[in-house]
mmCIF file of C-alpha atoms and ligand atoms in Angstrom:
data_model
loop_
_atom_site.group_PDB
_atom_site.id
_atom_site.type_symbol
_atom_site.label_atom_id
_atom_site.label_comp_id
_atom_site.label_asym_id
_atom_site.label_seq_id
_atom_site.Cartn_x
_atom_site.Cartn_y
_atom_site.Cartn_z
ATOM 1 C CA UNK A 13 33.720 61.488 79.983
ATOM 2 C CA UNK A 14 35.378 64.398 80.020
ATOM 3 C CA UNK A 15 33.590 67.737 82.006
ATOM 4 C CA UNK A 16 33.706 69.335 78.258
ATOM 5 C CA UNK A 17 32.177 66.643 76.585
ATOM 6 C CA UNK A 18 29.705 66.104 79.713
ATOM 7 C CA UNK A 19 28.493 70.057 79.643
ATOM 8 C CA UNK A 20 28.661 69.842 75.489
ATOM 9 C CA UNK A 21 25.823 66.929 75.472
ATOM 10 C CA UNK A 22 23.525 68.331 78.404
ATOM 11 C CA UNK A 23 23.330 71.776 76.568
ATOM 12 C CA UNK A 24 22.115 69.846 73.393
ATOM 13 C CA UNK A 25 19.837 68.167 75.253
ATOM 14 C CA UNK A 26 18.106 71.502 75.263
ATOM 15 C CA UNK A 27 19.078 72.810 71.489
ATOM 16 C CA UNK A 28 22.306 74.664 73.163
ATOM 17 C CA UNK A 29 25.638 75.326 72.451
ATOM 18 C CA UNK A 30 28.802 75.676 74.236
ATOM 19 C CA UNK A 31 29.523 79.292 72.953
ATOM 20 C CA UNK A 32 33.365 79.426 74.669
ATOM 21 C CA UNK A 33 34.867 78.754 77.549
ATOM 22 C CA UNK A 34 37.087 81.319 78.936
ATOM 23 C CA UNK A 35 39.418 81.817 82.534
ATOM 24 C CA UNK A 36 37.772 84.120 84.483
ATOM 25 C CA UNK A 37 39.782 87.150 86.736
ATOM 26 C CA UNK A 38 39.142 89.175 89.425
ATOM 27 C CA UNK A 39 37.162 91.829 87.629
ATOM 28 C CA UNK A 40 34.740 89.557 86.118
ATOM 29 C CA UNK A 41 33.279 89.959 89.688
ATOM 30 C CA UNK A 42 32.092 86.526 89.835
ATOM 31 C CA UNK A 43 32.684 85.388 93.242
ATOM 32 C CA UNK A 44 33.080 82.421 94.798
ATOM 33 C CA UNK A 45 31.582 78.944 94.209
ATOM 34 C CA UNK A 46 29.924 76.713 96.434
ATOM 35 C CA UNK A 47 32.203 75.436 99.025
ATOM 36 C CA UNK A 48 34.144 78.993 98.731
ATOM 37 C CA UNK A 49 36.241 77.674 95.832
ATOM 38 C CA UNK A 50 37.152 80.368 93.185
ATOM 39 C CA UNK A 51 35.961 80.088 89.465
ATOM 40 C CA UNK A 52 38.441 78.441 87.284
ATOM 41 C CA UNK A 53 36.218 78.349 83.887
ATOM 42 C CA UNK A 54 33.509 79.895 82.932
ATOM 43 C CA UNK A 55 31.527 78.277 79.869
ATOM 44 C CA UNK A 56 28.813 80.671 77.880
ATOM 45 C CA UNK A 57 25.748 78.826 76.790
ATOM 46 C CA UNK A 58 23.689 79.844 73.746
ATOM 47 C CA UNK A 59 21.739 79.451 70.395
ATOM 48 C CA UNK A 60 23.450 79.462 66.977
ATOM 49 C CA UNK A 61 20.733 80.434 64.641
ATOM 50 C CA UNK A 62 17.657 79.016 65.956
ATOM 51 C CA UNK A 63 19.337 75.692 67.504
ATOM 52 C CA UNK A 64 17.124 76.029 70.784
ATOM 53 C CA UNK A 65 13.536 76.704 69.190
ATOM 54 C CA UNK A 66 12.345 73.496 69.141
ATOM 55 C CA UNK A 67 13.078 72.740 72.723
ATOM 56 C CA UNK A 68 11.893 75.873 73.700
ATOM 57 C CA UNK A 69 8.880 75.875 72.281
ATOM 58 C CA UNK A 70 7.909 72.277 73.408
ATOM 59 C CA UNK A 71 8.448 74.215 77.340
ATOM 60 C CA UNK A 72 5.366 75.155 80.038
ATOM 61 C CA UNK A 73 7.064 78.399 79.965
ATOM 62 C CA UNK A 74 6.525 78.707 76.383
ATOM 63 C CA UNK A 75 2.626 77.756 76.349
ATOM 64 C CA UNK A 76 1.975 79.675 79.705
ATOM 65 C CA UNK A 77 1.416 83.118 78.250
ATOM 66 C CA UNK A 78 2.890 84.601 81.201
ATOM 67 C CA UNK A 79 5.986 87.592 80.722
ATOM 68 C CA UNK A 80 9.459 86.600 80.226
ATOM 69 C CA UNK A 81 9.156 82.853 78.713
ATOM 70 C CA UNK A 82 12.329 82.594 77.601
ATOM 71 C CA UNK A 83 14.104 84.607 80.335
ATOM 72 C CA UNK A 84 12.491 81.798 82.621
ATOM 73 C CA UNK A 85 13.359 79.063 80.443
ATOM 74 C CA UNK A 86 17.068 79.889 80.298
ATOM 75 C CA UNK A 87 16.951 80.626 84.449
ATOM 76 C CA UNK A 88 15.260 76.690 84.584
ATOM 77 C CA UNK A 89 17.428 75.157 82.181
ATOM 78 C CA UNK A 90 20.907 77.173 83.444
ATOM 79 C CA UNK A 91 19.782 76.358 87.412
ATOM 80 C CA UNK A 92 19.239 72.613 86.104
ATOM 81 C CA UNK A 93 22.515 71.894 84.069
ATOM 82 C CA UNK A 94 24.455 73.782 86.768
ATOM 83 C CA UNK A 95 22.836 71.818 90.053
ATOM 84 C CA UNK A 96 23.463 68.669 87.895
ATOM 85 C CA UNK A 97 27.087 69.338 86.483
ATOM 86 C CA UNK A 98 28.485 70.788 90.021
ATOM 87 C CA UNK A 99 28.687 74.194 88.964
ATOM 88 C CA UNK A 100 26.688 78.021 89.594
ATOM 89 C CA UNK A 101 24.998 79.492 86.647
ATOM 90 C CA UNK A 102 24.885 83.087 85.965
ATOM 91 C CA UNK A 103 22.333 84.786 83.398
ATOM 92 C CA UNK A 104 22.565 87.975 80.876
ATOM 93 C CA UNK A 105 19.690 88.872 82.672
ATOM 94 C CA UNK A 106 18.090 90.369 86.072
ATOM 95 C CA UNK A 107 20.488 93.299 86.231
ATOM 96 C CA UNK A 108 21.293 96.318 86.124
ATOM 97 C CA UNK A 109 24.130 95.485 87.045
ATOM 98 C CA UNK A 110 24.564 92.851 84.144
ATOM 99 C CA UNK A 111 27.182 90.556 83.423
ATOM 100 C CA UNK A 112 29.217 91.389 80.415
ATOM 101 C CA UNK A 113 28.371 88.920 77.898
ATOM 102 C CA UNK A 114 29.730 90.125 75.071
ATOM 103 C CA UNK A 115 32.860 91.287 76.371
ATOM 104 C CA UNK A 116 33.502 87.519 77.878
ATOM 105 C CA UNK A 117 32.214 86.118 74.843
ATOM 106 C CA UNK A 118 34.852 88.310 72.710
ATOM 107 C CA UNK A 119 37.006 86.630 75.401
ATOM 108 C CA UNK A 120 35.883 82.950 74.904
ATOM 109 C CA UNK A 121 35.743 82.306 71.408
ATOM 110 C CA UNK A 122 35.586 83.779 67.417
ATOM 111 C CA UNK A 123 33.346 86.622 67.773
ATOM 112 C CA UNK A 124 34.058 90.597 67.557
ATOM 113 C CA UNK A 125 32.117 93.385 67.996
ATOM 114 C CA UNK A 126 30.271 94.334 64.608
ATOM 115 C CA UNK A 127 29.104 98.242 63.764
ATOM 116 C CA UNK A 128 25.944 97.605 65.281
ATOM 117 C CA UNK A 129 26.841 96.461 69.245
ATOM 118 C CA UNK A 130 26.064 92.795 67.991
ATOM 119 C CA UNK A 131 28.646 90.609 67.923
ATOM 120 C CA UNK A 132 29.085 88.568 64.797
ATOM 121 C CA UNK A 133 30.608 85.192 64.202
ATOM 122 C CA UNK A 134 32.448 84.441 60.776
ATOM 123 C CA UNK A 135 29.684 81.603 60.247
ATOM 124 C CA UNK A 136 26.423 82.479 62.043
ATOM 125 C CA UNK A 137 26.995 86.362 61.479
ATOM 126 C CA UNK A 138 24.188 88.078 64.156
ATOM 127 C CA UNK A 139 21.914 85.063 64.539
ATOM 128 C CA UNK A 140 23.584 84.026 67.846
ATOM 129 C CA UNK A 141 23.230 84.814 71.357
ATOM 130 C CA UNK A 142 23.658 83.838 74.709
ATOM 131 C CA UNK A 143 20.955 82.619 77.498
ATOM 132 C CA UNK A 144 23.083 82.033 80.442
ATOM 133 C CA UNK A 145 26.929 80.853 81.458
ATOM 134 C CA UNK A 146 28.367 78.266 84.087
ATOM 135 C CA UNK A 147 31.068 78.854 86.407
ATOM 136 C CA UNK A 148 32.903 75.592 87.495
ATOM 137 C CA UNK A 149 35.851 75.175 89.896
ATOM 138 C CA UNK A 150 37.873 73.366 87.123
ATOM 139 C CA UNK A 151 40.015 73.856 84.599
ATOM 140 C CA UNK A 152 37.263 72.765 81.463
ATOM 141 C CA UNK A 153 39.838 73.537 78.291
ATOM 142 C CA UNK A 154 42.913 71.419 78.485
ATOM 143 C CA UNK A 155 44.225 72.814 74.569
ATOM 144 C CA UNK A 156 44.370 76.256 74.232
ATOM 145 C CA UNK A 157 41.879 78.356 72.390
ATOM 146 C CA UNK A 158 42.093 77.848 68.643
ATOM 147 C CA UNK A 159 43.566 81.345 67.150
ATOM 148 C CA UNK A 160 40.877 84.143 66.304
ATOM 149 C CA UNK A 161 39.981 84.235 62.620
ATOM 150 C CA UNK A 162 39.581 87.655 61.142
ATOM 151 C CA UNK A 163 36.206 89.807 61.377
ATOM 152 C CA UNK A 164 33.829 89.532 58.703
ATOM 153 C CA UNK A 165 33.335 93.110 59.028
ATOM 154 C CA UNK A 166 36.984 93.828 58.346
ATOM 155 C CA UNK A 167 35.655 92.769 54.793
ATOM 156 C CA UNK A 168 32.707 94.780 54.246
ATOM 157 C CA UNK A 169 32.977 97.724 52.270
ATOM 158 C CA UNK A 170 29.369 98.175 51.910
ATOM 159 C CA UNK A 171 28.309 97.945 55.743
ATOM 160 C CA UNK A 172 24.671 97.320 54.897
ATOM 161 C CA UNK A 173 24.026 97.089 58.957
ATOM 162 C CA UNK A 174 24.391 100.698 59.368
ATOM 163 C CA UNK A 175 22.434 101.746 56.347
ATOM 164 C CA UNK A 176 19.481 99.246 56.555
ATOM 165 C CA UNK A 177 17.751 100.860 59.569
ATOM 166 C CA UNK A 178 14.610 102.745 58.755
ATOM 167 C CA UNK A 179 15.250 105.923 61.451
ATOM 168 C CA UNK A 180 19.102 105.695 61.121
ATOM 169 C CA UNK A 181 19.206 103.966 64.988
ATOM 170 C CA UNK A 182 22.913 102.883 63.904
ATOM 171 C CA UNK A 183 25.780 104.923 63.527
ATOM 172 C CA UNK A 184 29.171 103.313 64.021
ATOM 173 C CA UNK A 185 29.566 102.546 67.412
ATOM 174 C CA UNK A 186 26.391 103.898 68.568
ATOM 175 C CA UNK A 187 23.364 102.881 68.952
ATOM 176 C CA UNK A 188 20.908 105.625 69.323
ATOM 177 C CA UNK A 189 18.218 103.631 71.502
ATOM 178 C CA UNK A 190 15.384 106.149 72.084
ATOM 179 C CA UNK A 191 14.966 106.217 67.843
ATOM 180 C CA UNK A 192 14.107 102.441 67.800
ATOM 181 C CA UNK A 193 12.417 102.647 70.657
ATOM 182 C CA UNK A 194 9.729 105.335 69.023
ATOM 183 C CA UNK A 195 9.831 103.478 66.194
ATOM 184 C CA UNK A 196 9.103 100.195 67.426
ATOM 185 C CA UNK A 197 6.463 101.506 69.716
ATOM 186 C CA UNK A 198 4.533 103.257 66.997
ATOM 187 C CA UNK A 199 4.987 100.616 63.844
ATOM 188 C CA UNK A 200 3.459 97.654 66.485
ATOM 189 C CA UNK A 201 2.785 95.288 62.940
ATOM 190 C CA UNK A 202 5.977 96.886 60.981
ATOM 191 C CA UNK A 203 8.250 94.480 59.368
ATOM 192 C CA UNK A 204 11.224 95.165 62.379
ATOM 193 C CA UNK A 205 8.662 93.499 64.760
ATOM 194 C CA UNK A 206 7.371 91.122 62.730
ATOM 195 C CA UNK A 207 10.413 89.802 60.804
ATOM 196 C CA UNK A 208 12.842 91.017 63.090
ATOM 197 C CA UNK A 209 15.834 93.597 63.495
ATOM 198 C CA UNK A 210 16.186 95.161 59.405
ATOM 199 C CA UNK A 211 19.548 95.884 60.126
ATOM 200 C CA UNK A 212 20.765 92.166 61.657
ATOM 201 C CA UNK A 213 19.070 90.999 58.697
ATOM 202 C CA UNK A 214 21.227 93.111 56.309
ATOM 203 C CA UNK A 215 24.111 91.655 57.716
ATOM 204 C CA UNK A 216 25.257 89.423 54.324
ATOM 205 C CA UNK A 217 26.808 86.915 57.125
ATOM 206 C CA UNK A 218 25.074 84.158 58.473
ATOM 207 C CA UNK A 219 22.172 84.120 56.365
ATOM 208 C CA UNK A 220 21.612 80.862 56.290
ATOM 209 C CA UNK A 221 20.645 80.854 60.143
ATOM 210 C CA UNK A 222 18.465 84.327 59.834
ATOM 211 C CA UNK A 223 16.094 83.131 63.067
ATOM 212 C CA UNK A 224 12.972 81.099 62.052
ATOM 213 C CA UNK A 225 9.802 83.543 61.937
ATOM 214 C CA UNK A 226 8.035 82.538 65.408
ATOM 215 C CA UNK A 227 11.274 82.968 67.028
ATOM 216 C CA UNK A 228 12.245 86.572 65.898
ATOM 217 C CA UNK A 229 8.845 87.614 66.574
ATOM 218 C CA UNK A 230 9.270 86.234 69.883
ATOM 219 C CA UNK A 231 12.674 88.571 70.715
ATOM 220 C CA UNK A 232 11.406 91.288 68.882
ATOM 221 C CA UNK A 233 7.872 91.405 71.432
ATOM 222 C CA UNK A 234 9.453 90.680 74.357
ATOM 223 C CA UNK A 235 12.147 93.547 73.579
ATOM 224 C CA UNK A 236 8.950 95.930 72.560
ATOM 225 C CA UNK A 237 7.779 94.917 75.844
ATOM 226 C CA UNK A 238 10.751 95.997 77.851
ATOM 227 C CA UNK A 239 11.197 99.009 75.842
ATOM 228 C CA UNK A 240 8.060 100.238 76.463
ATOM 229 C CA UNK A 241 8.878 100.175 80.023
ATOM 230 C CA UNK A 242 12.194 102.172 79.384
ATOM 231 C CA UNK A 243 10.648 104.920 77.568
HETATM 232 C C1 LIG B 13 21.084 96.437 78.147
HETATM 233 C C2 LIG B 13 20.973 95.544 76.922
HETATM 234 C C3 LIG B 13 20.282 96.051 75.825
HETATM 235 C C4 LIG B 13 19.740 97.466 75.714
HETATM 236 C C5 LIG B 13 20.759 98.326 74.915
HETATM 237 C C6 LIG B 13 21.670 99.135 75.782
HETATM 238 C C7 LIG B 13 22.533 100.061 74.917
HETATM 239 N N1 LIG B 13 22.395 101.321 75.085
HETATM 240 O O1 LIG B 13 23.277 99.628 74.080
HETATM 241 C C8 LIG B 13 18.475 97.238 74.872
HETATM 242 C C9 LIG B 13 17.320 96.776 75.778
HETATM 243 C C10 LIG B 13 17.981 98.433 74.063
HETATM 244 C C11 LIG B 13 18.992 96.070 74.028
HETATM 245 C C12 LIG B 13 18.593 95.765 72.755
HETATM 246 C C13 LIG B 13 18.941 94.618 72.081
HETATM 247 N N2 LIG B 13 19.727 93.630 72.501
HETATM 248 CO CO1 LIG B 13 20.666 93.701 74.167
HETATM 249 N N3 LIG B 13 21.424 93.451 75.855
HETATM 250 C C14 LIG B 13 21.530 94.222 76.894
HETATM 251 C C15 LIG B 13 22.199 93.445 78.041
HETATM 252 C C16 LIG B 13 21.084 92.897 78.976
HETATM 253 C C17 LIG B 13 23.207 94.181 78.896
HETATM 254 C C18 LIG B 13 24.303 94.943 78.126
HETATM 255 C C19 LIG B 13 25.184 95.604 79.165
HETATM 256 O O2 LIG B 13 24.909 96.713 79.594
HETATM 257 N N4 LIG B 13 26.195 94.866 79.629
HETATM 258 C C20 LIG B 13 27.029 95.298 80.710
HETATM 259 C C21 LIG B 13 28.391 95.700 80.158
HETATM 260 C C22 LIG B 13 29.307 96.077 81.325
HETATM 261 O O3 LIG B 13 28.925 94.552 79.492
HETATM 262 P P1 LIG B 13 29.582 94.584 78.045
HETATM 263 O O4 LIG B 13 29.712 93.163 77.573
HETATM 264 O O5 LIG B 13 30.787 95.410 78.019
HETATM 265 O O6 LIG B 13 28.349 95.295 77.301
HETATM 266 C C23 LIG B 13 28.455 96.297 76.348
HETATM 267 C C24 LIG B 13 27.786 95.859 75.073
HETATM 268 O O7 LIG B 13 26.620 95.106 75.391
HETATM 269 C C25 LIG B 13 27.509 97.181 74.403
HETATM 270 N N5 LIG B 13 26.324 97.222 73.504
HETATM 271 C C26 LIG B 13 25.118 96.652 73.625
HETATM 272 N N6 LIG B 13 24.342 96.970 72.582
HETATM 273 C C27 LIG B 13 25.060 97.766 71.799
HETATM 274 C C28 LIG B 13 24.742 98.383 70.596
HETATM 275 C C29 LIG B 13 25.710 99.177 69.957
HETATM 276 C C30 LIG B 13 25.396 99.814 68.653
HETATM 277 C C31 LIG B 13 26.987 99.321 70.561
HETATM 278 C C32 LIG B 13 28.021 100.135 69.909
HETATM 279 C C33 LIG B 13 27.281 98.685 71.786
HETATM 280 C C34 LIG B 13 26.316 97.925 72.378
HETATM 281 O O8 LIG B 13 27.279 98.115 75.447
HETATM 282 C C35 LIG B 13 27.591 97.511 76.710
HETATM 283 C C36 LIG B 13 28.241 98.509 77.607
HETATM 284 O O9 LIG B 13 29.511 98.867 77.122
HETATM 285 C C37 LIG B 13 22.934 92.301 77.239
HETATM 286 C C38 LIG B 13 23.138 90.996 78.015
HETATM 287 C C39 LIG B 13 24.411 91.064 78.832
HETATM 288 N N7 LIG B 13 24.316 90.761 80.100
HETATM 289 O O10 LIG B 13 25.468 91.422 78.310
HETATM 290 C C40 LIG B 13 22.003 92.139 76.030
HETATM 291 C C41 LIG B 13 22.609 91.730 74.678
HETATM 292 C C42 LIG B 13 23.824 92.582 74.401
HETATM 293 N N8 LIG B 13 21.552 92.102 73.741
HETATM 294 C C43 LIG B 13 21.403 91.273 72.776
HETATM 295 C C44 LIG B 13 20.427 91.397 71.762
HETATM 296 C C45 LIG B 13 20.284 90.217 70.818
HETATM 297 C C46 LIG B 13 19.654 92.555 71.658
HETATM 298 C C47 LIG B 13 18.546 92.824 70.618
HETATM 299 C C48 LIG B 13 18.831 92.372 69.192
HETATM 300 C C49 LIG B 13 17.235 92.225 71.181
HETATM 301 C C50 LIG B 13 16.302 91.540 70.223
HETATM 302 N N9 LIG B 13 15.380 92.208 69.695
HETATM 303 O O11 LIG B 13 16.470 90.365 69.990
HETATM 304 C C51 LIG B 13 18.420 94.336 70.706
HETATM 305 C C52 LIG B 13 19.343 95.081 69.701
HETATM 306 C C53 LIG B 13 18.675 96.181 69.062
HETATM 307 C C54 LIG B 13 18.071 95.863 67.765
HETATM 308 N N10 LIG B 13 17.361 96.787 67.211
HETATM 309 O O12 LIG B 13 18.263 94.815 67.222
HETATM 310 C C55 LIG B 13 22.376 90.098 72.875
HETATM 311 C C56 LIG B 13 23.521 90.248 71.867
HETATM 312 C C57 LIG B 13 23.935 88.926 71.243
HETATM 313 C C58 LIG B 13 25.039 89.163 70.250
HETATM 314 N N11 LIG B 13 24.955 88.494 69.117
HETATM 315 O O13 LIG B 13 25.940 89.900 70.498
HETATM 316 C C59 LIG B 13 22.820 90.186 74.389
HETATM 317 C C60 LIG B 13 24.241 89.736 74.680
HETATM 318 C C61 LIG B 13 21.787 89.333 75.182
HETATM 319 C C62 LIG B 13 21.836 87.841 74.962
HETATM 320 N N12 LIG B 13 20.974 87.147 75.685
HETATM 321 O O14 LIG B 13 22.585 87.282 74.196
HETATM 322 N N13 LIG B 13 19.935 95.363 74.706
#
């Protein structure tokens, strides 16, 4: 089997997706593999709507009502696939410094940056992201990359995402941080923490794989959480 096809059915053994697989360069600062051998490929790994929930939620880390669950389910599962597939994992997570997801990701595959820092994918629109990447010494793509479509934003007059937000945290190409933060903070049982982000859910893309209830309320805790700290 071939090393794509090999990494494509481990990360569904866990509800994952190969999210792209881009060449890395010298100022992706990712350093040597094992053995001292350079990157060659670097594939991201991540949900498309809520593809991993079910394997997540059958996880210790899940049930152990200790911080972080899925942050230490995606550092188990990443360490796993990578020790089993020869290659070294790397997570969105840990830093600062962090890795730059999204700008690999914009790299890898059919994603672009939407008004609100998100990126969004012609069929999932914001209901994606990514819980960790592996670096391998080979060459993983043989064909090359299919040709980007064109933004679903390019197409939206109406750009509900910016509009949707109840204290205006989004302005085009900004995303004013300490606003949601307050926000979130004092609304604890408001609809953004309960149902999720009102402004990914304006997004008229991707609808169909909005995140399933237990799962937004999951992100949207965990992110009150770390906010709290930030503040
Ligand atoms: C720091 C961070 C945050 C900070 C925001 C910092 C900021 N001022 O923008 C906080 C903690 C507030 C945050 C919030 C959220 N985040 Co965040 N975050 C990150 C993290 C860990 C690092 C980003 C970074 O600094 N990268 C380093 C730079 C060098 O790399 P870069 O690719 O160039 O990154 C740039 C973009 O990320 C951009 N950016 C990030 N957010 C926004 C928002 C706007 C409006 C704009 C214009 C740009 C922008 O700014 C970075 C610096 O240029 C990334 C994971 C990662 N490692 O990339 C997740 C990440 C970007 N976040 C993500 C998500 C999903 C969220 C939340 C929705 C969390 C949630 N509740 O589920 C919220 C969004 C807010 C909301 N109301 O919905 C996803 C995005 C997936 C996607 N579809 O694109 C990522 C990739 C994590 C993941 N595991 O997939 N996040």
């Amino acid at each position: 089997m071939d090393r794509l096809a090999e990494l494509n059915e481990q990360a569904a053994l866990h509800g994952l997706r190969v999210r792209g697989v881009f060449a890395p360069r010298e100022d992706d600062a990712i350093g040597p593999l094992d053995g001292g051998r350079p990157a060659r490929s670097v594939a991201l790994l991540g949900n498309e709507g809520s593809s991993f929930w079910g394997a997540f939620a059958a996880s210790p880390e899940h049930g152990d009502g200790e911080r972080d669950a899925l942050d230490r389910w995606s550092r188990r599962v990443g360490t796993q696939m990578a020790q089993r597939l020869g290659a070294r994992a790397l997570f969105p997570f840990g830093g600062p410094p962090h890795h730059p997801f999204q700008r690999w990701a914009m790299r890898a595959r059919d994603l672009f940056a939407s008004p609100v820092g998100l990126l969004v994918h012609p069929e999932y629109g914001l209901w994606h992201a990514f819980r960790f990447a592996l670096a391998y010494a080979d060459q993983l793509r043989e064909t090359p990359a299919p040709a980007k479509p064109r933004s679903p934003c390019a197409d939206c007059a109406a750009r509900p995402c910016l509009s949707a937000c109840p204290v205006e945290a989004f302005v085009e190409g900004e995303y004013r941080v300490p606003r949601c933060v307050e926000h979130l903070l004092a609304n604890p049982q408001g609809p953004c923490v309960t149902t999720g982000c009102i402004a990914r859910h304006a997004c008229p893309v991707g609808q169909a794989h909005r995140y399933l209830p237990a799962q937004a309320q999951l992100h949207m805790r965990a992110f009150v959480a770390k906010l709290a700290g930030l503040r």
